[in-house]
């Protein structure tokens, strides 16, 4: 405030306007006296004079290189109490199972974690809780992306302020922008801290093409790309020196060992973290990859996270509570899951109890929370 006041006292109004990118001499709207035709004023575009709201404290600060080396990142599930609020006890248990089985990072509030069904207060609280309880044992990557650049900036500032190690940012979805708009969006949010860019055209309706990535790849805060287009795209980026995580569990084994991806950001690791750890750390293993493929195909038979939510409830590690519009899989699919667990081996899945089918009336669907 004091610095602004000193500027105000030392500069005239015109100087202040020019400082912030306005030209007070630009003509206002006028009307041609002869023709009576209205003429639009020149647009006054303000330069971005906002500084990032970030701390220089070293607690929980992570270098971009620390993020680049992560091989198994789990897109962690958010469990609920019967009234739809977060079940933090169940969440903590899920987190501990990830840490014990070798996951190196988690995405908090991603699509799998249903960040799109959270208020921003809930979202930032869960990021802060995860950092506070587990931040010394695992890297916490907050999904603070948005199709609104303003919201993405605000959420990322708050996420880094509560200690997250990196941000996950998606391209603007639904209200899609131009390629230059994408570049401007990413350049703006990258100023906040270490960032993974997330490309999933099947959800956003718009691909982030390599031409956009090449424009932002020189930013020191870009850790890499979570790429869902496929392994050919991954190879193209890897050949160009980019760090890439596969975003497709069914392709991640080949992405890692044939196409050069550093690892995977996984949904399946919520259920079998030890097996996914082995796939990412122990070298090429086509036999194990084939073993988990029926589970992966079952998980994604309906849009994620429907299958995951159903499976974790059947394993008894979360309550069978769904925030609408998600609903559980059919009883036929739940019976199929029991058979998949038996084929792979119950000991490889999270939790200690028997896998159950569950009756339809055991599930709770919550529309207000």
Short mmCIF file of C-alpha atoms in Angstrom, two decimals:
data_model
loop_
_atom_site.label_atom_id
_atom_site.label_comp_id
_atom_site.label_asym_id
_atom_site.label_seq_id
_atom_site.Cartn_x
_atom_site.Cartn_y
_atom_site.Cartn_z
CA UNK A 1 0.00 0.00 0.00
CA UNK A 2 2.77 2.40 0.90
CA UNK A 3 4.57 1.85 -2.40
CA UNK A 4 1.36 2.51 -4.32
CA UNK A 5 0.75 5.69 -2.32
CA UNK A 6 4.27 6.91 -3.07
CA UNK A 7 3.64 6.33 -6.77
CA UNK A 8 0.35 8.19 -6.49
CA UNK A 9 1.98 11.20 -4.91
CA UNK A 10 4.95 11.34 -7.28
CA UNK A 11 3.18 10.67 -10.57
CA UNK A 12 0.30 12.34 -12.27
CA UNK A 13 -2.90 10.53 -13.26
CA UNK A 14 -1.68 10.10 -16.83
CA UNK A 15 1.61 8.55 -15.65
CA UNK A 16 -0.21 6.12 -13.37
CA UNK A 17 -2.53 5.09 -16.19
CA UNK A 18 0.42 4.49 -18.50
CA UNK A 19 2.16 2.46 -15.77
CA UNK A 20 -0.73 0.02 -15.72
CA UNK A 21 -1.07 -0.19 -19.48
CA UNK A 22 -3.87 2.30 -20.13
CA UNK A 23 -3.59 5.17 -22.58
CA UNK A 24 -5.70 8.06 -21.28
CA UNK A 25 -5.39 9.75 -24.65
CA UNK A 26 -7.20 6.92 -26.43
CA UNK A 27 -10.41 8.38 -27.85
CA UNK A 28 -13.65 7.62 -26.10
CA UNK A 29 -16.69 6.48 -28.00
CA UNK A 30 -17.69 9.12 -30.52
CA UNK A 31 -20.51 9.80 -32.91
CA UNK A 32 -19.79 11.16 -36.37
CA UNK A 33 -21.67 14.44 -36.48
CA UNK A 34 -22.27 14.22 -40.22
CA UNK A 35 -23.40 10.61 -40.56
CA UNK A 36 -24.65 9.97 -37.01
CA UNK A 37 -22.77 6.64 -37.00
CA UNK A 38 -21.47 5.49 -33.60
CA UNK A 39 -17.77 4.66 -33.46
CA UNK A 40 -16.34 2.19 -30.95
CA UNK A 41 -13.60 3.42 -28.62
CA UNK A 42 -10.15 1.87 -28.82
CA UNK A 43 -9.80 -1.04 -26.43
CA UNK A 44 -7.62 -0.30 -23.43
CA UNK A 45 -5.77 -3.51 -22.57
CA UNK A 46 -4.25 -3.58 -19.12
CA UNK A 47 -0.95 -5.38 -18.77
CA UNK A 48 -0.75 -8.09 -16.12
CA UNK A 49 0.91 -6.29 -13.22
CA UNK A 50 0.00 -8.88 -10.57
CA UNK A 51 2.88 -10.66 -8.91
CA UNK A 52 2.47 -14.38 -8.06
CA UNK A 53 1.31 -14.89 -4.48
CA UNK A 54 4.02 -17.32 -3.45
CA UNK A 55 6.24 -17.97 -0.45
CA UNK A 56 9.98 -18.34 -0.47
CA UNK A 57 9.96 -20.54 2.63
CA UNK A 58 11.74 -23.82 2.01
CA UNK A 59 9.23 -26.03 3.88
CA UNK A 60 7.65 -28.44 1.40
CA UNK A 61 9.29 -26.72 -1.54
CA UNK A 62 10.14 -29.18 -4.28
CA UNK A 63 12.28 -28.67 -7.34
CA UNK A 64 10.92 -29.43 -10.77
CA UNK A 65 13.54 -32.16 -11.08
CA UNK A 66 12.10 -33.89 -7.99
CA UNK A 67 8.77 -34.16 -9.79
CA UNK A 68 10.32 -35.27 -13.08
CA UNK A 69 11.69 -38.44 -11.52
CA UNK A 70 8.40 -39.83 -10.15
CA UNK A 71 7.51 -43.17 -11.72
CA UNK A 72 4.28 -44.19 -10.00
CA UNK A 73 1.78 -41.43 -9.25
CA UNK A 74 -1.67 -42.50 -8.07
CA UNK A 75 -4.75 -40.42 -8.89
CA UNK A 76 -6.11 -40.95 -5.39
CA UNK A 77 -9.78 -41.63 -4.68
CA UNK A 78 -11.75 -39.31 -2.36
CA UNK A 79 -14.03 -41.36 -0.05
CA UNK A 80 -17.21 -40.02 1.58
CA UNK A 81 -19.21 -40.24 4.76
CA UNK A 82 -22.93 -41.14 4.44
CA UNK A 83 -23.87 -37.44 4.27
CA UNK A 84 -21.42 -36.83 1.42
CA UNK A 85 -18.67 -35.07 3.35
CA UNK A 86 -15.09 -36.35 3.11
CA UNK A 87 -14.28 -39.52 5.03
CA UNK A 88 -10.79 -38.50 6.14
CA UNK A 89 -10.17 -41.69 8.11
CA UNK A 90 -10.77 -43.81 5.01
CA UNK A 91 -8.76 -41.34 2.92
CA UNK A 92 -5.81 -41.59 5.30
CA UNK A 93 -5.96 -45.38 5.13
CA UNK A 94 -5.89 -45.23 1.32
CA UNK A 95 -2.91 -42.86 1.47
CA UNK A 96 -0.99 -45.14 3.83
CA UNK A 97 -1.60 -48.12 1.54
CA UNK A 98 -0.16 -46.12 -1.37
CA UNK A 99 2.94 -45.17 0.59
CA UNK A 100 3.52 -48.69 1.91
CA UNK A 101 3.29 -50.10 -1.63
CA UNK A 102 5.77 -47.71 -3.17
CA UNK A 103 3.73 -44.97 -4.84
CA UNK A 104 5.90 -41.87 -5.13
CA UNK A 105 3.19 -39.28 -5.70
CA UNK A 106 -0.55 -38.68 -5.59
CA UNK A 107 -2.87 -36.46 -7.56
CA UNK A 108 -5.33 -34.91 -5.11
CA UNK A 109 -8.74 -33.86 -6.39
CA UNK A 110 -8.22 -35.02 -9.95
CA UNK A 111 -10.94 -36.59 -12.08
CA UNK A 112 -10.50 -39.84 -10.16
CA UNK A 113 -10.66 -37.93 -6.87
CA UNK A 114 -13.75 -36.08 -8.13
CA UNK A 115 -12.32 -32.60 -7.81
CA UNK A 116 -15.03 -31.42 -10.19
CA UNK A 117 -17.62 -32.36 -7.54
CA UNK A 118 -15.85 -30.35 -4.81
CA UNK A 119 -16.08 -26.75 -3.78
CA UNK A 120 -12.72 -24.98 -3.91
CA UNK A 121 -12.78 -24.84 -0.11
CA UNK A 122 -13.03 -28.64 0.01
CA UNK A 123 -10.42 -28.97 -2.69
CA UNK A 124 -7.76 -26.84 -1.00
CA UNK A 125 -8.56 -28.34 2.41
CA UNK A 126 -7.92 -31.85 1.08
CA UNK A 127 -4.64 -30.77 -0.53
CA UNK A 128 -3.56 -29.17 2.75
CA UNK A 129 -4.61 -32.21 4.76
CA UNK A 130 -2.64 -34.51 2.46
CA UNK A 131 0.48 -32.38 2.71
CA UNK A 132 0.15 -32.02 6.47
CA UNK A 133 -0.23 -35.76 7.09
CA UNK A 134 1.81 -37.33 4.30
CA UNK A 135 3.89 -34.63 2.60
CA UNK A 136 7.20 -35.94 3.96
CA UNK A 137 6.55 -39.44 2.60
CA UNK A 138 5.02 -38.80 -0.81
CA UNK A 139 4.79 -35.96 -3.33
CA UNK A 140 1.44 -34.20 -3.28
CA UNK A 141 0.29 -32.87 -6.66
CA UNK A 142 -2.86 -30.81 -6.46
CA UNK A 143 -5.27 -30.71 -9.36
CA UNK A 144 -5.74 -26.94 -9.38
CA UNK A 145 -6.49 -26.64 -13.06
CA UNK A 146 -9.66 -25.04 -14.41
CA UNK A 147 -11.19 -23.86 -17.66
CA UNK A 148 -11.13 -20.41 -16.07
CA UNK A 149 -7.62 -18.97 -15.95
CA UNK A 150 -8.62 -16.79 -13.00
CA UNK A 151 -9.78 -19.82 -11.00
CA UNK A 152 -6.69 -21.82 -11.96
CA UNK A 153 -4.43 -19.01 -10.73
CA UNK A 154 -6.34 -18.60 -7.47
CA UNK A 155 -6.50 -22.32 -6.72
CA UNK A 156 -2.83 -22.82 -7.56
CA UNK A 157 -1.76 -19.95 -5.33
CA UNK A 158 -3.75 -21.45 -2.48
CA UNK A 159 -2.52 -24.97 -3.20
CA UNK A 160 1.12 -23.96 -3.12
CA UNK A 161 0.46 -21.84 -0.03
CA UNK A 162 -0.77 -24.92 1.86
CA UNK A 163 2.29 -26.86 0.75
CA UNK A 164 1.53 -28.92 -2.36
CA UNK A 165 4.64 -29.93 -4.22
CA UNK A 166 3.30 -29.43 -7.74
CA UNK A 167 0.14 -28.57 -9.66
CA UNK A 168 -1.73 -30.49 -12.35
CA UNK A 169 -3.17 -28.25 -15.07
CA UNK A 170 -5.61 -29.19 -17.80
CA UNK A 171 -6.38 -27.15 -20.91
CA UNK A 172 -9.59 -25.07 -20.83
CA UNK A 173 -12.45 -27.48 -21.51
CA UNK A 174 -16.05 -27.03 -22.70
CA UNK A 175 -15.63 -23.30 -23.32
CA UNK A 176 -12.65 -24.12 -25.51
CA UNK A 177 -10.11 -21.53 -26.55
CA UNK A 178 -7.73 -21.04 -29.48
CA UNK A 179 -4.22 -22.48 -29.57
CA UNK A 180 -2.82 -19.07 -28.67
CA UNK A 181 -5.35 -18.91 -25.83
CA UNK A 182 -4.07 -22.27 -24.57
CA UNK A 183 -0.50 -20.99 -24.64
CA UNK A 184 -1.46 -17.83 -22.75
CA UNK A 185 -3.42 -19.88 -20.18
CA UNK A 186 -0.52 -22.24 -19.50
CA UNK A 187 2.10 -19.48 -19.44
CA UNK A 188 0.04 -17.71 -16.79
CA UNK A 189 -0.43 -20.70 -14.46
CA UNK A 190 3.13 -21.96 -14.90
CA UNK A 191 4.39 -18.97 -12.95
CA UNK A 192 2.97 -20.47 -9.74
CA UNK A 193 5.35 -23.41 -9.32
CA UNK A 194 6.23 -26.93 -10.57
CA UNK A 195 3.50 -28.08 -12.95
CA UNK A 196 2.37 -31.14 -14.87
CA UNK A 197 0.29 -30.39 -17.98
CA UNK A 198 -2.58 -32.83 -18.51
CA UNK A 199 -3.80 -33.72 -22.00
CA UNK A 200 -6.99 -35.81 -22.14
CA UNK A 201 -9.00 -34.86 -25.25
CA UNK A 202 -11.69 -37.46 -24.53
CA UNK A 203 -12.74 -35.34 -21.55
CA UNK A 204 -11.84 -31.80 -22.60
CA UNK A 205 -12.97 -32.09 -26.22
CA UNK A 206 -9.73 -30.47 -27.38
CA UNK A 207 -6.24 -31.87 -27.89
CA UNK A 208 -3.18 -30.00 -26.65
CA UNK A 209 -1.07 -30.39 -29.79
CA UNK A 210 2.74 -30.59 -29.80
CA UNK A 211 2.88 -27.08 -31.26
CA UNK A 212 1.44 -25.72 -28.01
CA UNK A 213 3.74 -27.83 -25.84
CA UNK A 214 6.78 -26.66 -27.82
CA UNK A 215 5.86 -23.04 -27.06
CA UNK A 216 5.76 -23.60 -23.29
CA UNK A 217 8.38 -26.33 -22.93
CA UNK A 218 11.12 -23.85 -22.09
CA UNK A 219 9.35 -22.66 -18.95
CA UNK A 220 11.46 -23.70 -15.92
CA UNK A 221 8.36 -24.73 -13.96
CA UNK A 222 7.10 -27.33 -16.42
CA UNK A 223 7.81 -30.79 -15.00
CA UNK A 224 6.26 -32.74 -17.86
CA UNK A 225 3.08 -33.92 -19.53
CA UNK A 226 0.44 -36.44 -18.52
CA UNK A 227 -0.42 -37.66 -22.00
CA UNK A 228 -3.54 -39.67 -22.87
CA UNK A 229 -3.44 -39.49 -26.67
CA UNK A 230 -1.27 -42.61 -26.97
CA UNK A 231 2.22 -44.02 -27.12
CA UNK A 232 3.14 -42.59 -30.51
CA UNK A 233 2.61 -39.09 -29.10
CA UNK A 234 4.61 -40.07 -26.02
CA UNK A 235 7.54 -41.21 -28.17
CA UNK A 236 7.45 -37.94 -30.12
CA UNK A 237 7.77 -35.95 -26.90
CA UNK A 238 10.40 -38.24 -25.37
CA UNK A 239 12.51 -37.99 -28.52
CA UNK A 240 12.33 -34.22 -28.08
CA UNK A 241 13.55 -34.39 -24.50
CA UNK A 242 10.23 -33.97 -22.64
CA UNK A 243 9.32 -35.86 -19.47
CA UNK A 244 6.06 -37.77 -20.01
CA UNK A 245 3.72 -39.82 -17.85
CA UNK A 246 1.28 -42.18 -19.48
CA UNK A 247 -2.30 -41.33 -18.56
CA UNK A 248 -3.63 -44.66 -19.84
CA UNK A 249 -3.26 -47.65 -17.52
CA UNK A 250 -3.79 -50.11 -20.37
CA UNK A 251 -0.82 -48.62 -22.28
CA UNK A 252 1.48 -47.66 -19.42
CA UNK A 253 3.67 -50.79 -19.42
CA UNK A 254 4.66 -50.30 -23.06
CA UNK A 255 4.81 -46.53 -22.60
CA UNK A 256 7.38 -47.00 -19.83
CA UNK A 257 9.56 -49.73 -21.29
CA UNK A 258 9.22 -49.26 -25.06
CA UNK A 259 8.32 -45.62 -25.69
CA UNK A 260 10.34 -43.89 -22.97
CA UNK A 261 7.73 -42.54 -20.54
CA UNK A 262 9.09 -41.90 -17.06
CA UNK A 263 6.07 -43.61 -15.50
CA UNK A 264 2.31 -43.51 -15.12
CA UNK A 265 -0.35 -41.44 -13.40
CA UNK A 266 -2.60 -44.33 -12.54
CA UNK A 267 -6.16 -45.13 -11.49
CA UNK A 268 -5.58 -48.88 -11.17
CA UNK A 269 -2.90 -48.33 -8.51
CA UNK A 270 -5.70 -47.35 -6.12
CA UNK A 271 -6.59 -51.06 -6.13
CA UNK A 272 -3.30 -52.90 -6.76
CA UNK A 273 -0.51 -50.44 -5.93
CA UNK A 274 2.08 -53.17 -5.47
CA UNK A 275 1.48 -54.66 -8.91
CA UNK A 276 1.53 -51.24 -10.59
CA UNK A 277 4.76 -50.46 -8.73
CA UNK A 278 6.27 -53.66 -10.12
CA UNK A 279 5.17 -52.74 -13.65
CA UNK A 280 6.86 -49.34 -13.39
CA UNK A 281 10.02 -50.28 -11.48
CA UNK A 282 11.04 -53.87 -12.25
CA UNK A 283 11.50 -53.82 -16.00
CA UNK A 284 9.47 -55.18 -18.87
CA UNK A 285 6.97 -57.80 -17.69
CA UNK A 286 4.42 -58.72 -20.33
CA UNK A 287 3.09 -61.57 -18.19
CA UNK A 288 2.17 -59.28 -15.29
CA UNK A 289 0.82 -56.68 -17.70
CA UNK A 290 -1.49 -59.30 -19.20
CA UNK A 291 -2.52 -60.40 -15.72
CA UNK A 292 -3.83 -56.96 -14.72
CA UNK A 293 -5.41 -56.14 -18.09
CA UNK A 294 -8.85 -57.66 -17.28
CA UNK A 295 -8.98 -55.45 -14.17
CA UNK A 296 -8.04 -52.35 -16.15
CA UNK A 297 -10.64 -53.07 -18.84
CA UNK A 298 -13.28 -53.64 -16.15
CA UNK A 299 -12.37 -50.37 -14.42
CA UNK A 300 -12.86 -48.30 -17.55
CA UNK A 301 -15.96 -50.02 -18.91
CA UNK A 302 -17.89 -46.98 -17.66
CA UNK A 303 -16.46 -43.48 -17.25
CA UNK A 304 -13.87 -43.23 -14.48
CA UNK A 305 -14.26 -43.12 -11.44
CA UNK A 306 -17.48 -45.21 -11.44
CA UNK A 307 -15.66 -48.54 -11.59
CA UNK A 308 -13.04 -47.53 -9.01
CA UNK A 309 -15.65 -46.27 -6.54
CA UNK A 310 -17.59 -49.51 -6.89
CA UNK A 311 -14.49 -51.69 -6.51
CA UNK A 312 -13.16 -49.93 -3.41
CA UNK A 313 -16.59 -50.28 -1.77
CA UNK A 314 -16.67 -54.00 -2.63
CA UNK A 315 -13.21 -54.38 -1.08
CA UNK A 316 -14.50 -52.77 2.11
CA UNK A 317 -11.93 -49.98 2.26
CA UNK A 318 -14.43 -47.14 1.69
CA UNK A 319 -18.11 -46.70 2.46
CA UNK A 320 -20.42 -47.37 -0.53
CA UNK A 321 -21.28 -43.68 -0.84
CA UNK A 322 -21.44 -41.93 -4.21
CA UNK A 323 -21.74 -38.24 -4.91
CA UNK A 324 -24.15 -37.87 -7.82
CA UNK A 325 -24.08 -37.96 -10.78
CA UNK A 326 -21.97 -41.09 -10.21
CA UNK A 327 -23.80 -44.32 -9.44
CA UNK A 328 -22.42 -47.82 -8.80
CA UNK A 329 -21.91 -50.45 -11.47
CA UNK A 330 -24.62 -53.04 -11.98
CA UNK A 331 -24.74 -56.19 -9.89
CA UNK A 332 -23.57 -58.20 -12.90
CA UNK A 333 -20.43 -56.05 -13.13
CA UNK A 334 -19.92 -56.34 -9.37
CA UNK A 335 -20.02 -60.12 -9.62
CA UNK A 336 -17.49 -59.89 -12.45
CA UNK A 337 -15.20 -57.84 -10.20
CA UNK A 338 -15.27 -60.54 -7.51
CA UNK A 339 -14.09 -63.06 -10.11
CA UNK A 340 -11.31 -60.72 -11.28
CA UNK A 341 -10.08 -60.33 -7.71
CA UNK A 342 -10.07 -64.09 -7.24
CA UNK A 343 -8.13 -64.58 -10.49
CA UNK A 344 -5.45 -62.01 -9.66
CA UNK A 345 -5.34 -62.87 -5.96
CA UNK A 346 -6.99 -61.00 -3.08
CA UNK A 347 -3.58 -60.45 -1.48
CA UNK A 348 -2.61 -58.03 -4.25
CA UNK A 349 -5.56 -55.70 -3.58
CA UNK A 350 -5.88 -53.00 -0.93
CA UNK A 351 -7.70 -53.83 2.28
CA UNK A 352 -7.89 -56.97 4.38
CA UNK A 353 -11.53 -58.11 4.21
CA UNK A 354 -13.24 -60.39 1.74
CA UNK A 355 -14.40 -58.89 -1.53
CA UNK A 356 -18.19 -58.67 -1.58
CA UNK A 357 -20.81 -58.18 -4.29
CA UNK A 358 -22.96 -55.79 -2.17
CA UNK A 359 -26.68 -55.36 -2.68
CA UNK A 360 -28.05 -52.39 -4.57
CA UNK A 361 -29.68 -51.00 -1.42
CA UNK A 362 -26.32 -50.88 0.38
CA UNK A 363 -25.17 -48.01 -1.81
CA UNK A 364 -25.90 -44.42 -0.78
CA UNK A 365 -26.33 -41.78 -3.48
CA UNK A 366 -25.89 -38.21 -2.31
CA UNK A 367 -27.09 -35.20 -4.27
CA UNK A 368 -26.73 -32.56 -1.55
CA UNK A 369 -23.60 -32.40 0.54
#
